[in-house]
PDB file of C-alpha atoms in Angstrom:
ATOM      1  CA  UNK A  20      94.185-212.418-157.934  1.00 77.00           C
ATOM      2  CA  UNK A  21      93.311-209.065-159.141  1.00 91.00           C
ATOM      3  CA  UNK A  22      90.521-208.089-161.090  1.00 90.00           C
ATOM      4  CA  UNK A  23      92.971-207.332-164.788  1.00 83.00           C
ATOM      5  CA  UNK A  24      94.297-210.924-163.734  1.00 86.00           C
ATOM      6  CA  UNK A  25      90.797-211.934-163.633  1.00 84.00           C
ATOM      7  CA  UNK A  26      89.693-210.442-166.673  1.00 85.00           C
ATOM      8  CA  UNK A  27      93.199-211.483-168.533  1.00 84.00           C
ATOM      9  CA  UNK A  28      91.899-215.215-167.159  1.00 88.00           C
ATOM     10  CA  UNK A  29      88.668-214.883-168.650  1.00 86.00           C
ATOM     11  CA  UNK A  30      89.870-212.943-172.201  1.00 88.00           C
ATOM     12  CA  UNK A  31      92.376-216.223-172.396  1.00 89.00           C
ATOM     13  CA  UNK A  32      89.466-218.675-171.526  1.00 90.00           C
ATOM     14  CA  UNK A  33      87.350-216.590-173.596  1.00 91.00           C
ATOM     15  CA  UNK A  34      90.240-217.049-176.747  1.00 92.00           C
ATOM     16  CA  UNK A  35      89.264-220.169-177.930  1.00 91.00           C
ATOM     17  CA  UNK A  36      85.318-220.039-177.898  1.00 93.00           C
ATOM     18  CA  UNK A  37      85.822-216.430-179.898  1.00 93.00           C
ATOM     19  CA  UNK A  38      88.153-218.544-182.435  1.00 94.00           C
ATOM     20  CA  UNK A  39      85.444-221.761-182.571  1.00 95.00           C
ATOM     21  CA  UNK A  40      83.065-218.932-183.360  1.00 95.00           C
ATOM     22  CA  UNK A  41      84.143-217.748-186.338  1.00 96.00           C
ATOM     23  CA  UNK A  42      84.960-220.624-187.574  1.00 96.00           C
ATOM     24  CA  UNK A  43      81.670-221.729-187.496  1.00 96.00           C
ATOM     25  CA  UNK A  44      80.351-218.487-188.749  1.00 97.00           C
ATOM     26  CA  UNK A  45      82.560-219.518-191.374  1.00 96.00           C
ATOM     27  CA  UNK A  46      81.109-222.367-192.640  1.00 96.00           C
ATOM     28  CA  UNK A  47      77.857-220.991-191.853  1.00 96.00           C
ATOM     29  CA  UNK A  48      78.540-218.594-194.247  1.00 96.00           C
ATOM     30  CA  UNK A  49      80.178-221.014-196.617  1.00 95.00           C
ATOM     31  CA  UNK A  50      77.303-223.102-196.846  1.00 96.00           C
ATOM     32  CA  UNK A  51      74.617-220.238-197.394  1.00 95.00           C
ATOM     33  CA  UNK A  52      77.189-219.666-200.623  1.00 94.00           C
ATOM     34  CA  UNK A  53      76.561-223.318-201.562  1.00 94.00           C
ATOM     35  CA  UNK A  54      72.503-223.170-200.897  1.00 94.00           C
ATOM     36  CA  UNK A  55      72.271-220.251-202.525  1.00 92.00           C
ATOM     37  CA  UNK A  56      74.334-220.961-205.893  1.00 91.00           C
ATOM     38  CA  UNK A  57      74.239-224.462-206.111  1.00 90.00           C
ATOM     39  CA  UNK A  58      70.896-226.327-204.292  1.00 92.00           C
ATOM     40  CA  UNK A  59      68.387-223.123-204.830  1.00 91.00           C
ATOM     41  CA  UNK A  60      69.913-222.611-208.640  1.00 88.00           C
ATOM     42  CA  UNK A  61      69.065-226.772-208.951  1.00 91.00           C
ATOM     43  CA  UNK A  62      65.195-226.440-207.112  1.00 91.00           C
ATOM     44  CA  UNK A  63      64.811-223.781-209.765  1.00 88.00           C
ATOM     45  CA  UNK A  64      64.465-226.171-212.471  1.00 87.00           C
ATOM     46  CA  UNK A  65      63.245-228.928-211.110  1.00 86.00           C
ATOM     47  CA  UNK A  66      60.409-226.486-210.200  1.00 84.00           C
ATOM     48  CA  UNK A  67      60.655-225.083-214.173  1.00 84.00           C
ATOM     49  CA  UNK A  68      60.746-228.184-215.687  1.00 83.00           C
ATOM     50  CA  UNK A  69      57.983-229.408-213.016  1.00 82.00           C
ATOM     51  CA  UNK A  70      54.631-228.077-213.850  1.00 83.00           C
ATOM     52  CA  UNK A  71      55.502-228.876-218.541  1.00 84.00           C
ATOM     53  CA  UNK A  72      55.957-233.047-217.440  1.00 82.00           C
ATOM     54  CA  UNK A  73      53.104-232.515-215.261  1.00 82.00           C
ATOM     55  CA  UNK A  74      50.281-231.254-218.071  1.00 86.00           C
ATOM     56  CA  UNK A  75      52.747-233.951-221.420  1.00 86.00           C
ATOM     57  CA  UNK A  76      50.935-236.467-217.437  1.00 84.00           C
ATOM     58  CA  UNK A  77      48.188-235.040-217.721  1.00 88.00           C
ATOM     59  CA  UNK A  78      46.769-235.224-221.652  1.00 89.00           C
ATOM     60  CA  UNK A  79      48.470-237.844-221.846  1.00 91.00           C
ATOM     61  CA  UNK A  80      46.305-239.340-220.009  1.00 93.00           C
ATOM     62  CA  UNK A  81      43.708-240.438-222.239  1.00 93.00           C
ATOM     63  CA  UNK A  82      45.661-242.180-224.741  1.00 94.00           C
ATOM     64  CA  UNK A  83      46.982-244.044-222.016  1.00 93.00           C
ATOM     65  CA  UNK A  84      43.959-245.941-220.907  1.00 95.00           C
ATOM     66  CA  UNK A  85      42.623-245.890-224.686  1.00 96.00           C
ATOM     67  CA  UNK A  86      46.211-248.393-224.283  1.00 96.00           C
ATOM     68  CA  UNK A  87      45.223-250.241-221.991  1.00 96.00           C
ATOM     69  CA  UNK A  88      41.967-250.537-223.206  1.00 97.00           C
ATOM     70  CA  UNK A  89      42.914-252.505-226.493  1.00 97.00           C
ATOM     71  CA  UNK A  90      45.503-253.904-224.374  1.00 97.00           C
ATOM     72  CA  UNK A  91      42.397-255.418-222.869  1.00 97.00           C
ATOM     73  CA  UNK A  92      40.835-256.861-226.059  1.00 97.00           C
ATOM     74  CA  UNK A  93      44.069-257.623-227.177  1.00 97.00           C
ATOM     75  CA  UNK A  94      44.812-260.409-224.384  1.00 98.00           C
ATOM     76  CA  UNK A  95      40.515-261.121-224.200  1.00 97.00           C
ATOM     77  CA  UNK A  96      41.082-261.951-228.808  1.00 97.00           C
ATOM     78  CA  UNK A  97      44.398-263.598-227.969  1.00 98.00           C
ATOM     79  CA  UNK A  98      43.215-266.004-225.542  1.00 97.00           C
ATOM     80  CA  UNK A  99      40.146-266.752-227.228  1.00 97.00           C
ATOM     81  CA  UNK A 100      42.445-268.022-229.775  1.00 97.00           C
ATOM     82  CA  UNK A 101      44.610-269.943-228.697  1.00 96.00           C
ATOM     83  CA  UNK A 102      41.268-271.975-227.081  1.00 96.00           C
ATOM     84  CA  UNK A 103      40.828-272.218-230.950  1.00 96.00           C
ATOM     85  CA  UNK A 104      43.733-273.133-231.990  1.00 96.00           C
ATOM     86  CA  UNK A 105      43.683-276.121-229.644  1.00 95.00           C
ATOM     87  CA  UNK A 106      40.382-277.572-231.006  1.00 95.00           C
ATOM     88  CA  UNK A 107      41.789-276.857-233.997  1.00 96.00           C
ATOM     89  CA  UNK A 108      44.492-279.658-233.252  1.00 94.00           C
ATOM     90  CA  UNK A 109      42.743-281.736-230.519  1.00 93.00           C
ATOM     91  CA  UNK A 110      40.733-282.463-233.896  1.00 91.00           C
ATOM     92  CA  UNK A 111      43.291-282.179-236.497  1.00 93.00           C
ATOM     93  CA  UNK A 112      44.859-285.646-233.754  1.00 92.00           C
ATOM     94  CA  UNK A 113      41.546-287.302-233.710  1.00 88.00           C
ATOM     95  CA  UNK A 114      41.171-286.656-237.324  1.00 88.00           C
ATOM     96  CA  UNK A 115      45.041-288.180-238.100  1.00 90.00           C
ATOM     97  CA  UNK A 116      44.241-291.282-235.551  1.00 88.00           C
ATOM     98  CA  UNK A 117      41.255-292.173-237.911  1.00 86.00           C
ATOM     99  CA  UNK A 118      43.557-292.198-240.854  1.00 73.00           C
TER     100      UNK A 118
END
């Protein structure tokens, strides 16, 4: 095989590799455009909304803690009243049996 034939053979073998490389470069370019136009934009929107939401959460925490305390008090009162009502019912039943 002459040197020219060897070069031609190598060129023909390299051509499919070059084509695949071009395809990969195009795919990478498309991916970069997608990331730039779609993903980065959405991440920016999320980041812009994160701080206001975090601040709202931070401001509402004392109120939530107070509401939790109120709920605990209401639960205790309801439990106490339920027990009182049960005792009253028992007494009423006893009185009804006597009468």
